[in-house]
Short mmCIF file of C-alpha atoms in Angstrom, two decimals:
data_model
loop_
_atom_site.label_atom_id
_atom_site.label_comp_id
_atom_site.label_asym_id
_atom_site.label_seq_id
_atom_site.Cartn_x
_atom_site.Cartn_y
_atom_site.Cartn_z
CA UNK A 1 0.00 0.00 0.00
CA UNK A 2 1.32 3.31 -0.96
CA UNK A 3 0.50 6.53 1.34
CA UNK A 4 0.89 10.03 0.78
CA UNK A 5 0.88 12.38 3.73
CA UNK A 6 0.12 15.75 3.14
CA UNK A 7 2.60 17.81 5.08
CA UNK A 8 5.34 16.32 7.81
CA UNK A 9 4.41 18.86 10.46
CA UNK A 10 3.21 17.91 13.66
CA UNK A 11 0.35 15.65 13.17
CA UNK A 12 1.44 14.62 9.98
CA UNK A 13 5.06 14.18 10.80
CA UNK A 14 4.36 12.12 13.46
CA UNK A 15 1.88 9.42 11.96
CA UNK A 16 4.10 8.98 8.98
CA UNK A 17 7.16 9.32 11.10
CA UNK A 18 5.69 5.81 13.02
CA UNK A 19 4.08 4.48 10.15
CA UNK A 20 7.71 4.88 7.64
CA UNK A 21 9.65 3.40 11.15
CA UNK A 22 7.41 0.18 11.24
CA UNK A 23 8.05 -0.15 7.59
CA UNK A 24 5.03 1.35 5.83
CA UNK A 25 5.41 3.19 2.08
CA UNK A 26 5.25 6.53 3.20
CA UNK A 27 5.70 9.65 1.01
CA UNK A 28 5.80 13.30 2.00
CA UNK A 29 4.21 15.92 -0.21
CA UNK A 30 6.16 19.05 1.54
CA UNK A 31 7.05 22.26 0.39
CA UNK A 32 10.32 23.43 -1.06
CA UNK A 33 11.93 24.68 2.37
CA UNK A 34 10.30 21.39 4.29
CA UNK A 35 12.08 19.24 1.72
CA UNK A 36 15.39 20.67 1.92
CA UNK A 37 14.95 20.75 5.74
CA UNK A 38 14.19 16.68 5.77
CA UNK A 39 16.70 15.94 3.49
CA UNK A 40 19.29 17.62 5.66
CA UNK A 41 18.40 16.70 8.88
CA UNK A 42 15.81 13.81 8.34
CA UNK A 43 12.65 13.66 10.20
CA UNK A 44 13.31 14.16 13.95
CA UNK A 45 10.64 13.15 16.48
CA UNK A 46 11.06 13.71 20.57
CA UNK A 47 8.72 11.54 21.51
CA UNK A 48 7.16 10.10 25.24
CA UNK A 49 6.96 6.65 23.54
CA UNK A 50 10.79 6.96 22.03
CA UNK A 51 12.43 8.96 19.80
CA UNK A 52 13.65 8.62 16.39
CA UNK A 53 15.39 10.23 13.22
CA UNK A 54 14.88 8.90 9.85
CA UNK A 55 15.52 9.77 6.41
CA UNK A 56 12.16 9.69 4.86
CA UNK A 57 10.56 9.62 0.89
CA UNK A 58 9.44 13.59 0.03
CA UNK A 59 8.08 14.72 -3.15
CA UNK A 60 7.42 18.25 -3.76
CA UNK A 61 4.61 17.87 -6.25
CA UNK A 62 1.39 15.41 -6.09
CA UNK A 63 2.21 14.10 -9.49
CA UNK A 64 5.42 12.18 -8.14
CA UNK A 65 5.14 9.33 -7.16
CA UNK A 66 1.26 8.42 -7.72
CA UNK A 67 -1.28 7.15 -7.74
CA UNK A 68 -1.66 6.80 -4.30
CA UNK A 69 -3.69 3.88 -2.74
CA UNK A 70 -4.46 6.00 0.74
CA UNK A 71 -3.78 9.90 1.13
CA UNK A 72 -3.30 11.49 4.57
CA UNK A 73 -4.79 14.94 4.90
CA UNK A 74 -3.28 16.63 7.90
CA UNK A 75 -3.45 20.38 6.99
CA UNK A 76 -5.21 23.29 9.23
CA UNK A 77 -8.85 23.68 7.76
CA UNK A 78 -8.18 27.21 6.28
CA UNK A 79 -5.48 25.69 4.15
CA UNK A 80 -7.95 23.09 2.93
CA UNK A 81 -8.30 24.79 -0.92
CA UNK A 82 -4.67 24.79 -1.49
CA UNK A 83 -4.48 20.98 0.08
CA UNK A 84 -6.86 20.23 -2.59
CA UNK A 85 -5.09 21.29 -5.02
CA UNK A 86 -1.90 19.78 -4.32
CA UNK A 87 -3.21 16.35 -3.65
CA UNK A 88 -5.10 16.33 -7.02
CA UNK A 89 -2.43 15.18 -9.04
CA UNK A 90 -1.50 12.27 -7.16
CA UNK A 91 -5.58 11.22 -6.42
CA UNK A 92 -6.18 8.05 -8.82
CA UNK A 93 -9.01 5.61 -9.73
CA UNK A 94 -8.65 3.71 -6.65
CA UNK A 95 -7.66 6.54 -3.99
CA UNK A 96 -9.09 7.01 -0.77
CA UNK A 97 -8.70 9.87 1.08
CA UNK A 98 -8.47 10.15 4.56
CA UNK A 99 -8.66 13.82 6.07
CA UNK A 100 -7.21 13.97 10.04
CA UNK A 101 -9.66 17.67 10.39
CA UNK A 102 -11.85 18.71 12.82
CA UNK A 103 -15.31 19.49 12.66
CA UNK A 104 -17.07 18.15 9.35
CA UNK A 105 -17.23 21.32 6.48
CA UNK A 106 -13.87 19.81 5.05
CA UNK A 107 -15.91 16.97 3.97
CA UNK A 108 -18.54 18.65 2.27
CA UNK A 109 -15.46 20.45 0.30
CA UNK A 110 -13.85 17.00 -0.32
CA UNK A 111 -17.06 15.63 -1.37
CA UNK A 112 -17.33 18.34 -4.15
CA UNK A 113 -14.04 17.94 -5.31
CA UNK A 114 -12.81 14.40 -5.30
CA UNK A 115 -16.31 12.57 -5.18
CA UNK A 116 -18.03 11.27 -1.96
CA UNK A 117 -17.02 7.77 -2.92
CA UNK A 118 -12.94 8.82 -2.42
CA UNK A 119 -13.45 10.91 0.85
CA UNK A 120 -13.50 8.63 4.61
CA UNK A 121 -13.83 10.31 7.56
CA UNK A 122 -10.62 10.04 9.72
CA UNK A 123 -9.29 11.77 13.44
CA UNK A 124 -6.74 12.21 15.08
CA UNK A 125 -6.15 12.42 19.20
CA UNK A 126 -2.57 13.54 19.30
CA UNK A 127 -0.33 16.20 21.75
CA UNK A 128 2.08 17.12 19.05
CA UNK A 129 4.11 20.40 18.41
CA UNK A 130 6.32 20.99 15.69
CA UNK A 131 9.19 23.64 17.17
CA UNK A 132 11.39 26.20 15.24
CA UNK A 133 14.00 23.84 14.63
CA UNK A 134 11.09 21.69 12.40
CA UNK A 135 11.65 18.56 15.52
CA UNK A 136 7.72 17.05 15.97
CA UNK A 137 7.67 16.40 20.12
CA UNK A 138 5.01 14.84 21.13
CA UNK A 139 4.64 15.11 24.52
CA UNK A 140 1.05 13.27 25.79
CA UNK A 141 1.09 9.44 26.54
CA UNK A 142 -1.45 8.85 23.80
CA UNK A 143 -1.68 8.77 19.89
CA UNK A 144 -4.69 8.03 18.18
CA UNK A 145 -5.96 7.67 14.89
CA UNK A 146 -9.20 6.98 13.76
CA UNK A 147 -10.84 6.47 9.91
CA UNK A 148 -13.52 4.82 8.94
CA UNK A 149 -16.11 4.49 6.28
CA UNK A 150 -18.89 7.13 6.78
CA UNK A 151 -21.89 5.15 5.54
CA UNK A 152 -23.01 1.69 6.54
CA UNK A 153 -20.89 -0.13 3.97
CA UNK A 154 -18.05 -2.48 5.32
CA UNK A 155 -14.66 -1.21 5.13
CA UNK A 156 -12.63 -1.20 1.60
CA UNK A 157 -9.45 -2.74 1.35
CA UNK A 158 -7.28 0.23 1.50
CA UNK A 159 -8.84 1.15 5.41
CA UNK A 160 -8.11 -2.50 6.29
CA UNK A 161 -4.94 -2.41 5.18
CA UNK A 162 -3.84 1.41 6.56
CA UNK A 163 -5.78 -0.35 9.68
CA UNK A 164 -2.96 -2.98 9.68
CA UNK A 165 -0.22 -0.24 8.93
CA UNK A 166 -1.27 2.05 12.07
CA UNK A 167 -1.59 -1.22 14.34
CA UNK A 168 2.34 -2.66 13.20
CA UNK A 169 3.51 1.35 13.96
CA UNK A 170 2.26 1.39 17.62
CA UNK A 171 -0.32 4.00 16.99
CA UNK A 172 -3.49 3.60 18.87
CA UNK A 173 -7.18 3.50 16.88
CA UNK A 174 -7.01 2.36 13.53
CA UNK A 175 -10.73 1.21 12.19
CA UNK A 176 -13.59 2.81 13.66
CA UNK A 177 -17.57 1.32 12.72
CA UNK A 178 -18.56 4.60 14.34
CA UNK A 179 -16.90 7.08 12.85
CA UNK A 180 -18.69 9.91 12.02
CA UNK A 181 -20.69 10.14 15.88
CA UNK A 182 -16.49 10.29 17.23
CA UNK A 183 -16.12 13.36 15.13
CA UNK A 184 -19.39 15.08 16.24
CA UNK A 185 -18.27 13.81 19.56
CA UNK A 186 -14.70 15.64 19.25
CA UNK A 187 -16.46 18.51 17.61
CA UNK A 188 -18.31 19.21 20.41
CA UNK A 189 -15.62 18.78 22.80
CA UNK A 190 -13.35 20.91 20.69
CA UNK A 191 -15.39 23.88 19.50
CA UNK A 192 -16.29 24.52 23.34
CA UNK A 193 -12.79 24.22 24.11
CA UNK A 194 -11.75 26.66 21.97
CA UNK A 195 -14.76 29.05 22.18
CA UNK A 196 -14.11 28.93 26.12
CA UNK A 197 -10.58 29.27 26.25
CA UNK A 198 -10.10 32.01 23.68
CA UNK A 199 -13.25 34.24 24.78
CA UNK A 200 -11.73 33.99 27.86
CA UNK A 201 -7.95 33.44 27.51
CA UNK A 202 -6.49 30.87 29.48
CA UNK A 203 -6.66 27.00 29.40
CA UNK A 204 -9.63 25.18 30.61
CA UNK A 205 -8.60 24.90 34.54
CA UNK A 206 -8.70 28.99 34.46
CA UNK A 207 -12.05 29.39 32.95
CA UNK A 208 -12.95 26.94 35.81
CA UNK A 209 -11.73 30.04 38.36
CA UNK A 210 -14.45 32.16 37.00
CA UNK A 211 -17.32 32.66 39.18
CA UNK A 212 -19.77 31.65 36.33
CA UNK A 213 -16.55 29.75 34.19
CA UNK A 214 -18.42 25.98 35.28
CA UNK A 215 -21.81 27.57 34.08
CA UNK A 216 -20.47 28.79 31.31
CA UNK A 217 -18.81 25.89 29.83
CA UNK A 218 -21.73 23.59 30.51
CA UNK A 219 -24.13 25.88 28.78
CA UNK A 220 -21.71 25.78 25.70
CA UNK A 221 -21.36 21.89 25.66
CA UNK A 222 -25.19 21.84 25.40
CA UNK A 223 -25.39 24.43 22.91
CA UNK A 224 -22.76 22.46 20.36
CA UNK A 225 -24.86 19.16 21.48
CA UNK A 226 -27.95 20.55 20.17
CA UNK A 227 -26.48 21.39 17.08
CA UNK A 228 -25.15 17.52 16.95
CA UNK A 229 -29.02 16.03 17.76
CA UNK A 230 -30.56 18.22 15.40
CA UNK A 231 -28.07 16.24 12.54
CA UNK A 232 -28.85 12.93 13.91
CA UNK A 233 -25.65 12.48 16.03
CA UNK A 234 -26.70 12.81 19.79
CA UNK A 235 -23.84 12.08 21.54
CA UNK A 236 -26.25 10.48 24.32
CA UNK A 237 -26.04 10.55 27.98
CA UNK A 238 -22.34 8.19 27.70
CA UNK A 239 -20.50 10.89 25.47
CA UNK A 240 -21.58 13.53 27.12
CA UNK A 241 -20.09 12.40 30.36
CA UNK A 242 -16.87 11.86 28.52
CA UNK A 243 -17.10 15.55 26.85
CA UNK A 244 -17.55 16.86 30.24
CA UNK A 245 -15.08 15.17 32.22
CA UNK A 246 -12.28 16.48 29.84
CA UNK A 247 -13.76 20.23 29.98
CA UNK A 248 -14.08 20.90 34.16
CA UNK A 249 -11.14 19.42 35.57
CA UNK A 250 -10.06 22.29 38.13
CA UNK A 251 -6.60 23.07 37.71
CA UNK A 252 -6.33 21.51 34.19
CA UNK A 253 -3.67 22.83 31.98
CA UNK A 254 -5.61 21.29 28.78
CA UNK A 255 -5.90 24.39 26.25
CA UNK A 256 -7.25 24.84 22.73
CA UNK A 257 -4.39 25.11 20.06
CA UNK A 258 -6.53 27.83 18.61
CA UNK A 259 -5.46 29.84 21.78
CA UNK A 260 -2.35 29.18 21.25
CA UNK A 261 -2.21 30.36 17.71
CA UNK A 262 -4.43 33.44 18.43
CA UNK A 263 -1.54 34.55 21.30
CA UNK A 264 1.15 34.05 18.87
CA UNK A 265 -0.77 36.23 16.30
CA UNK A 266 -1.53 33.14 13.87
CA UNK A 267 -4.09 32.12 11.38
CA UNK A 268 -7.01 30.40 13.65
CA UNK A 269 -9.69 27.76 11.96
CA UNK A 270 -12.53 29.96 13.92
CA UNK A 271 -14.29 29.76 10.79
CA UNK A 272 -14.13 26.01 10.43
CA UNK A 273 -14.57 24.89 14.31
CA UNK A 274 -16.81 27.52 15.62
CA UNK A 275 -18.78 29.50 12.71
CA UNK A 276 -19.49 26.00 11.06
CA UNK A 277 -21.18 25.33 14.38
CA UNK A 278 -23.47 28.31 14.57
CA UNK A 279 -23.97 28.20 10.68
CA UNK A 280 -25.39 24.82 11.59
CA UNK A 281 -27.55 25.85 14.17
CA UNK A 282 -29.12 28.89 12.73
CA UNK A 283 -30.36 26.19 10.10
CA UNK A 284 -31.85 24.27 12.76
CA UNK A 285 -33.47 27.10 14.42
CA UNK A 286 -31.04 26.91 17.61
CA UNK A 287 -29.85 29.85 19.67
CA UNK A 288 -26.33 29.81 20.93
CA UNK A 289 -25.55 32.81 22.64
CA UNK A 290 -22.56 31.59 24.19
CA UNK A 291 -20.74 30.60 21.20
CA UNK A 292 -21.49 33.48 19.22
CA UNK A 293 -19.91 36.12 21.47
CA UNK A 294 -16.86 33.76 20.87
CA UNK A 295 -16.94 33.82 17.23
CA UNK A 296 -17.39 37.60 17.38
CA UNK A 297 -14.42 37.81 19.59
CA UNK A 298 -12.54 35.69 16.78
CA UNK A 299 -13.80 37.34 14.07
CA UNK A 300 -12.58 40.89 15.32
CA UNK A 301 -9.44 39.16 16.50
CA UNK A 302 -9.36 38.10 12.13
CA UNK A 303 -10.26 41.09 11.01
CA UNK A 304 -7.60 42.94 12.89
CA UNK A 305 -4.74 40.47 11.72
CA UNK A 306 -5.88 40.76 8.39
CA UNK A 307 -5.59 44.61 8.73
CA UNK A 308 -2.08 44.36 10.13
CA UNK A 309 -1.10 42.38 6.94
CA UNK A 310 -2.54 44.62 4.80
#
């Protein structure tokens, strides 16, 4: 099985960092200054499950190389267009592409491009970083990845056999009957996360020190779950207690990477993670008060970046 990654940053890095170690065909589509960097120093990953260096397979443009039986999207949502774009070339006949996003508008854009029939839905559960130096650390005890089919067809050959390939590299996940519930689930999880904790600024143990910070973050979770029930993926009483438990741990340094890119005066996937959510709600005729004074926040937080690099 041959496997195109999009990108060897963090996320992507990592996975095909694990899945080239265990012995899985594994090509990077990187940009010019990514390639040079890997072929100089290799692929370097600090890791709480071991660290290695590798010299890895790049290519620089999606024709090389292809077809490709399984492509890894691991790109930030708002650089979804030009992903689509470079992947094209190397998307054949029997391709299936697996995109490692969160919420669900990239698959409506996948959809449209590559066919419905190509396009999987996928996650991943990963603490990565990549730091100035281009070195993926990974720095949580877990590392999962999940993909599955979206309907209620059994699984094609290529999932099976990228199944096999994540199991060999020590990843956790692999398969998943249940896919597309896990990424309402995350959505959820993730969108109040980063509503919360960029309204708000701190991680999700500070909000917790407001007065109303417990109130506040409850109301939001319900909010995005309403949202999920009105498309036909209630999380139910089970994953709700898991979304919660992860969300008001006092003390809890667990922090959206949105805040983290906002603070450093990066490009945030507001758009994707928390407009997608209200966009879906308004349809449904669902209020969320909560979530859009966040997006506003976010929006003039945008609009004033996009001013500066004007």
């Amino acid at each position: 099985m041959k496997i195109l990654i999009l990108g060897a940053g963090a996320i992507g890095g990592y996975v095909g960092g694990r899945l080239h170690q265990s012995g899985a065909d594994v090509t990077f589509l990187v940009r010019e200054k990514r390639n040079e960097a890997l072929q100089r120093d290799g692929l370097v990953i600090r890791s709480t499950k071991g660290d290695i260096t590798q010299t890895v397979k790049t290519v620089v443009g999606g024709g090389e190389g292809g077809p490709y039986d399984v492509i890894l999207l691991t790109c930030k949502a708002y650089d979804l267009d030009s992903a689509m774009d470079a992947i094209a070339p190397a998307v054949g006949a029997h391709t299936t592409i697996v995109p490692l996003l969160n919420g669900m508008r990239h698959l409506e854009a996948l959809d449209a491009r590559f066919g419905a029939e190509k396009v999987v839905g996928g996650l991943a559960r990963v603490g990565v970083a990549m730091n100035g130096e281009g070195h993926i650390l990974h720095t949580s005890p877990f590392a999962v990845i999940s993909f599955g089919e979206r309907g209620a067809a059994p699984a094609r050959k290529a999932l099976n056999d990228l199944d096999a390939a994540i199991k060999a590299s020590g990843i956790d996940g692999g398969l998943n009957a249940n896919i597309v519930q896990d990424l309402w689930d995350k959505w959820i999880m993730l969108c109040t996360l980063a509503a919360t904790c960029c309204l708000m600024r701190g991680s999700s143990g500070d909000v917790l020190e407001a007065d109303e910070g417990l109130a506040i973050v409850l109301e939001t979770v319900e909010e995005a779950r309403q949202v999920a029930v009105a498309a036909g993926h209630d999380p139910g009483e089970k994953g709700l207690k898991t979304i919660r438990s992860f969300l008001t741990v006092k003390g809890s340094k667990f922090t959206a990477s949105m805040l983290h890119d906002l603070e450093k005066g990066g490009m945030v996937e507001a758009d994707h993670i928390v407009g997608d959510m209200i966009a879906r709600a308004k349809k449904a005729g669902l209020a969320t008060p909560n979530l859009r004074l966040a997006y506003a926040h976010l929006q003039v937080y945008l609009a004033k970046r996009a001013r500066k690099a004007a």
